[in-house]
Amino acid sequence: MTLDISSAPIASDTTDHAPPGPTTRARWGRDVSASLVVFLIAVPFSLGIALATGAPLTSGLAAAAVGGIVVGLFGGTSLMVSGPSAALTVITAGLITQYGWRATCAVTAAAGLLQLLLGARRVARTALAVSPAIVHGMLAGVGLTIAIAQLHVVLGGSPQSSAIANLLALPGQLAGPHPPALLAGTVTVAVLLAWPRLNRLPGRAGEFGARLVKVPGPLVAVAAATLLVLALDLRLAHIELPAWQPQSLVPALPHGSLAGVLAAVLTVTAVASVESLLSAVAVDRMSQRTGDLDRELRGQGLANLVSGLVGGLPIAGGAVRSTANVRSGGQTRWASVLHGVWVLAAALALTGGLRRIPLAALAALVLVVGLQMVSFAHIRNVHRHREFPVYLTTLLAVVAFGVLWGVGLGAGTAVLLALYRLTRAHVDVGTGPDGSVTVQTHGPLTFTAVPRLSRALTGIPAGAEVTVVHDGSFLDHAAYETLHDWRTGHQAAGGRVSLVTRRQEDEVLDPDGTVRAGSSPGPHRCRAWTPWVGHHCIEQQEDPHGRLLDGVRVFQQHTAPLIRPELARLAREGQTPSQLFLTCADSRMVTSMITNSGPGDLFTVRNVGNLVPAPFEPGAADDSVAAAVQYAVEALEVRSITVCGHSGCGAMKALLDGVHERPGPPTPLTRWLRNGRGSLDRLRRAPAEFADRPVLDLAEQLCLTNVVQQLDQLMANPAVERRVEEGSLRLVGMYFDFATAQAFVLDRAAGTFSPVEARSDRRTDDDSAERVRKGDLVSAADSEEGPQLAA
């Protein structure tokens, strides 16, 4: 049986996962809606950042308006929203204390000019080379500094000039708090923490809470505290919004040493640029678009220039405001521009209402933001990559000495740690029962390891048969000369020496330094990675089980020693995968290969046809997939679920042939394939397409359409639906074409599958992609704007 599907074009099905390209009117409607959501987040946050820096509160609104309008128009990342940044709070506060407010505006304008110059020189991607440990350590240090300072305001006092002074004064402040300020701050913190959890209430209360949480938490928290203060008629300090005077719009030159002023400009430029560019990469990945980082840097520079001239705070891009923009349906850069227009209108028309907000409420908002900048997810990640000393040094130095010294000391620690690892080498000598000697080296062999290596080699008896196994790390000239000279002398004394690289098991180093291939001792007469690359190099065996055991033996000999420490760590700490990967059981689908992942990265579910059985499907329901999905979402708390189909899927061909509808008693396979009937229905209504080429045939089109359908059926799982609606879980559609080894990702805006392109500048892009995949980039900027949006 073959399905009769018309070849006439059919409009795409309007789903959350593959919507059709919206019309111009629809795009405008979505942009307006998204801009209002971002505006409601930006107003309280901008006021809170201005309060924390000690700047006029109008400067926060000015920066938000300029960031939205100027960067929205001229930036290179269309869906990113810019404004005052929490990461620059401590720097700006220090500049105001040292030089005054008008001079700080001049520093902001100068930093903008420098960003324009750097953008024109096309150096934006170099900012992405900064170690994530330094970035996260800086953000955590800034967050702690902000939180300690704002705690004084929540308690009814005033912050001191430095984090150390605030810590020393904190016991006295705790001993005599101001009850009305403490009440307002406590209410703000309670609402901020409880608001995102309203949708977890049982029954109808949870359904009502799911609708409420769509209103930004910071806005609700500040409004609740303000209404409480007004209702109880409490006497509290409120925000002051002075009128903008013409003279306040003219920056003044800082008074002080030229070196100090240049350092201030460079600090603002570096922090604002790195934060903006990292956020831009995260937003591009999230929205599946490609931005221009150099243009983005120029847009940020122009915004800081304008902000400094009109009396605004320094500006940087924020991934959370941008995340709110993307998830609220923003389509173009006009969503950011409109958000800036709404902020400007609020600053001009709503000053009376804004003046009723108590300072303690804004201070509590910024306090929570500061504490959330210390992310345990970041700490786990840097610890996993053995860079916790860099993180801790940066954090403590930022708190004790400021951002500039903190970043500098963190970078110095990173260099020392890299040098330590470069010089860390182990040499182990073992003697076999036949008298042969094996010398195993671990780590890079540099000139610093030559004394250790020389002592090990000179202790080997003359005439012995020796195998030197190097782990494939760096081998410098001094170490090579030591090995070469010793080998020459040992062979002259009647001995035999083989120099073998462990990671390339059959490659032997000749005395002249060339590499020749040797023979593998195992059944695979090829390198360890070729059994799944070239079947012609594998000795075929009649017993498949024996061949499998041979592969296991090769793993135990060559691969297990390399990954044993990581697997031991996972055994101790348990699994914490960030993604659920649901794909087909097809033997050609090697998930670790196409995703470049390793142990602990993916929670994988495989079945025939990568199907997600819909609930209440008569005769076809299956709980195994639903159970795995629920465990991944609720217990492991994965942040994304990827459904990956592939070309030439036998299950899809069977569906087209009507195997599941054949008469007679159903077999387990035919009952299972009935879970794909929804994909057949979607194929009739709205077949999925490629963005860059036509589909080859009906079977390939069903393979694509099936991915979109299974994403819809995932939403029938209550755990998935709840996490997606609260914004902490993302669904991704993927397709892999075997013939071209090309992966395609579902473009939600266009409703088509677009190829994943390789990049020429692999080191920078791979580092950025890894940070986004681990949740670092968005989380780093997530701490910037509040708890209501988890990146």
Tab-separated table of N, CA, C and O in Angstrom, residues 525-570:
chain	number	residue	atom	x	y	z
A	525	ARG	N	43.652	-5.056	11.703
A	525	ARG	CA	44.946	-4.622	11.182
A	525	ARG	C	44.804	-3.209	10.618
A	525	ARG	O	44.947	-2.966	9.442
A	526	CYS	N	44.473	-2.295	11.494
A	526	CYS	CA	44.295	-0.892	11.163
A	526	CYS	C	44.297	-0.138	12.471
A	526	CYS	O	44.348	-0.733	13.538
A	527	ARG	N	44.267	1.173	12.409
A	527	ARG	CA	44.287	1.959	13.638
A	527	ARG	C	42.980	1.804	14.392
A	527	ARG	O	41.974	1.376	13.849
A	528	ALA	N	42.991	2.231	15.655
A	528	ALA	CA	41.855	1.944	16.532
A	528	ALA	C	40.559	2.564	16.057
A	528	ALA	O	39.492	2.070	16.362
A	529	TRP	N	40.624	3.652	15.283
A	529	TRP	CA	39.398	4.323	14.902
A	529	TRP	C	38.822	3.812	13.591
A	529	TRP	O	37.782	4.263	13.148
A	530	THR	N	39.506	2.875	12.942
A	530	THR	CA	39.039	2.462	11.620
A	530	THR	C	38.005	1.341	11.589
A	530	THR	O	37.434	1.117	10.540
A	531	PRO	N	37.731	0.578	12.653
A	531	PRO	CA	36.697	-0.460	12.502
A	531	PRO	C	35.370	0.049	11.989
A	531	PRO	O	34.676	-0.665	11.284
A	532	TRP	N	34.986	1.284	12.305
A	532	TRP	CA	33.724	1.787	11.783
A	532	TRP	C	33.924	2.722	10.602
A	532	TRP	O	32.995	3.334	10.129
A	533	VAL	N	35.184	2.843	10.112
A	533	VAL	CA	35.443	3.690	8.947
A	533	VAL	C	35.636	2.844	7.703
A	533	VAL	O	35.058	3.098	6.654
A	534	GLY	N	36.460	1.831	7.798
A	534	GLY	CA	36.738	1.009	6.621
A	534	GLY	C	36.645	-0.460	6.949
A	534	GLY	O	37.558	-1.025	7.553
A	535	HIS	N	35.572	-1.095	6.558
A	535	HIS	CA	35.387	-2.499	6.900
A	535	HIS	C	36.400	-3.387	6.176
A	535	HIS	O	36.634	-4.518	6.588
A	536	HIS	N	37.023	-2.884	5.100
A	536	HIS	CA	37.968	-3.704	4.363
A	536	HIS	C	39.219	-4.007	5.175
A	536	HIS	O	39.940	-4.965	4.889
A	537	CYS	N	39.495	-3.224	6.220
A	537	CYS	CA	40.714	-3.430	6.986
A	537	CYS	C	40.483	-4.325	8.187
A	537	CYS	O	41.376	-4.497	9.009
A	538	ILE	N	39.290	-4.873	8.330
A	538	ILE	CA	38.970	-5.722	9.479
A	538	ILE	C	38.927	-7.172	9.021
A	538	ILE	O	38.299	-7.504	8.018
A	539	GLU	N	39.619	-8.029	9.745
A	539	GLU	CA	39.542	-9.448	9.426
A	539	GLU	C	38.165	-9.972	9.811
A	539	GLU	O	37.781	-9.957	10.973
A	540	GLN	N	37.402	-10.392	8.831
A	540	GLN	CA	36.061	-10.897	9.096
A	540	GLN	C	36.137	-12.242	9.818
A	540	GLN	O	36.944	-13.106	9.469
A	541	GLN	N	35.310	-12.415	10.821
A	541	GLN	CA	35.278	-13.658	11.563
A	541	GLN	C	33.894	-14.289	11.419
A	541	GLN	O	32.894	-13.595	11.285
A	542	GLU	N	33.877	-15.598	11.463
A	542	GLU	CA	32.594	-16.283	11.375
A	542	GLU	C	31.769	-16.051	12.632
A	542	GLU	O	30.544	-16.056	12.589
A	543	ASP	N	32.434	-15.867	13.766
A	543	ASP	CA	31.736	-15.685	15.033
A	543	ASP	C	31.617	-14.195	15.341
A	543	ASP	O	32.615	-13.566	15.725
A	544	PRO	N	30.421	-13.572	15.165
A	544	PRO	CA	30.290	-12.136	15.461
A	544	PRO	C	30.589	-11.818	16.925
A	544	PRO	O	31.104	-10.750	17.231
A	545	HIS	N	30.252	-12.766	17.817
A	545	HIS	CA	30.521	-12.516	19.230
A	545	HIS	C	32.025	-12.405	19.480
A	545	HIS	O	32.486	-11.574	20.263
A	546	GLY	N	32.800	-13.250	18.797
A	546	GLY	CA	34.250	-13.159	18.947
A	546	GLY	C	34.790	-11.844	18.440
A	546	GLY	O	35.699	-11.250	19.040
A	547	ARG	N	34.230	-11.368	17.348
A	547	ARG	CA	34.654	-10.062	16.824
A	547	ARG	C	34.307	-8.956	17.807
A	547	ARG	O	35.077	-8.014	17.994
A	548	LEU	N	33.128	-9.057	18.442
A	548	LEU	CA	32.737	-8.055	19.427
A	548	LEU	C	33.710	-8.060	20.604
A	548	LEU	O	34.148	-7.009	21.077
A	549	LEU	N	34.068	-9.256	21.087
A	549	LEU	CA	35.008	-9.338	22.204
A	549	LEU	C	36.384	-8.807	21.816
A	549	LEU	O	37.080	-8.207	22.639
A	550	ASP	N	36.786	-9.021	20.563
A	550	ASP	CA	38.059	-8.452	20.124
A	550	ASP	C	38.028	-6.932	20.203
A	550	ASP	O	38.999	-6.292	20.603
A	551	GLY	N	36.885	-6.353	19.796
A	551	GLY	CA	36.759	-4.903	19.912
A	551	GLY	C	36.816	-4.436	21.349
A	551	GLY	O	37.423	-3.402	21.662
A	552	VAL	N	36.200	-5.199	22.261
A	552	VAL	CA	36.249	-4.854	23.679
A	552	VAL	C	37.680	-4.929	24.195
A	552	VAL	O	38.130	-4.088	24.984
A	553	ARG	N	38.430	-5.937	23.745
A	553	ARG	CA	39.821	-6.060	24.189
A	553	ARG	C	40.659	-4.870	23.729
A	553	ARG	O	41.507	-4.360	24.464
A	554	VAL	N	40.421	-4.428	22.482
A	554	VAL	CA	41.140	-3.247	21.997
A	554	VAL	C	40.788	-2.018	22.828
A	554	VAL	O	41.640	-1.205	23.169
A	555	PHE	N	39.502	-1.903	23.189
A	555	PHE	CA	39.087	-0.798	24.048
A	555	PHE	C	39.810	-0.858	25.392
A	555	PHE	O	40.330	0.140	25.893
A	556	GLN	N	39.838	-2.044	26.011
A	556	GLN	CA	40.475	-2.171	27.321
A	556	GLN	C	41.967	-1.831	27.252
A	556	GLN	O	42.525	-1.257	28.181
A	557	GLN	N	42.593	-2.150	26.116
A	557	GLN	CA	44.028	-1.929	26.007
A	557	GLN	C	44.385	-0.489	25.716
A	557	GLN	O	45.344	0.043	26.290
A	558	HIS	N	43.611	0.175	24.864
A	558	HIS	CA	44.041	1.475	24.374
A	558	HIS	C	43.175	2.640	24.855
A	558	HIS	O	43.695	3.708	25.156
A	559	THR	N	41.861	2.456	24.887
A	559	THR	CA	40.967	3.576	25.200
A	559	THR	C	40.659	3.689	26.682
A	559	THR	O	40.607	4.781	27.231
A	560	ALA	N	40.452	2.554	27.336
A	560	ALA	CA	40.067	2.583	28.749
A	560	ALA	C	41.056	3.348	29.619
A	560	ALA	O	40.638	4.123	30.487
A	561	PRO	N	42.387	3.199	29.429
A	561	PRO	CA	43.305	3.976	30.281
A	561	PRO	C	43.158	5.483	30.119
A	561	PRO	O	43.425	6.237	31.053
A	562	LEU	N	42.714	5.918	28.939
A	562	LEU	CA	42.597	7.359	28.692
A	562	LEU	C	41.351	7.951	29.325
A	562	LEU	O	41.362	9.101	29.763
A	563	ILE	N	40.259	7.191	29.377
A	563	ILE	CA	39.001	7.749	29.872
A	563	ILE	C	38.653	7.266	31.272
A	563	ILE	O	37.633	7.666	31.819
A	564	ARG	N	39.506	6.402	31.836
A	564	ARG	CA	39.190	5.863	33.164
A	564	ARG	C	39.013	6.942	34.215
A	564	ARG	O	38.077	6.875	35.039
A	565	PRO	N	39.870	7.984	34.281
A	565	PRO	CA	39.647	9.023	35.310
A	565	PRO	C	38.302	9.724	35.175
A	565	PRO	O	37.630	9.994	36.176
A	566	GLU	N	37.887	10.007	33.928
A	566	GLU	CA	36.611	10.686	33.739
A	566	GLU	C	35.439	9.784	34.111
A	566	GLU	O	34.480	10.215	34.749
A	567	LEU	N	35.523	8.509	33.745
A	567	LEU	CA	34.452	7.582	34.110
A	567	LEU	C	34.413	7.359	35.618
A	567	LEU	O	33.336	7.194	36.203
A	568	ALA	N	35.579	7.358	36.263
A	568	ALA	CA	35.605	7.219	37.721
A	568	ALA	C	34.939	8.415	38.386
A	568	ALA	O	34.213	8.276	39.380
A	569	ARG	N	35.173	9.608	37.828
A	569	ARG	CA	34.517	10.799	38.379
A	569	ARG	C	33.011	10.703	38.203
A	569	ARG	O	32.240	11.009	39.135
A	570	LEU	N	32.558	10.257	37.026
A	570	LEU	CA	31.124	10.113	36.796
A	570	LEU	C	30.521	9.050	37.708
A	570	LEU	O	29.374	9.163	38.147
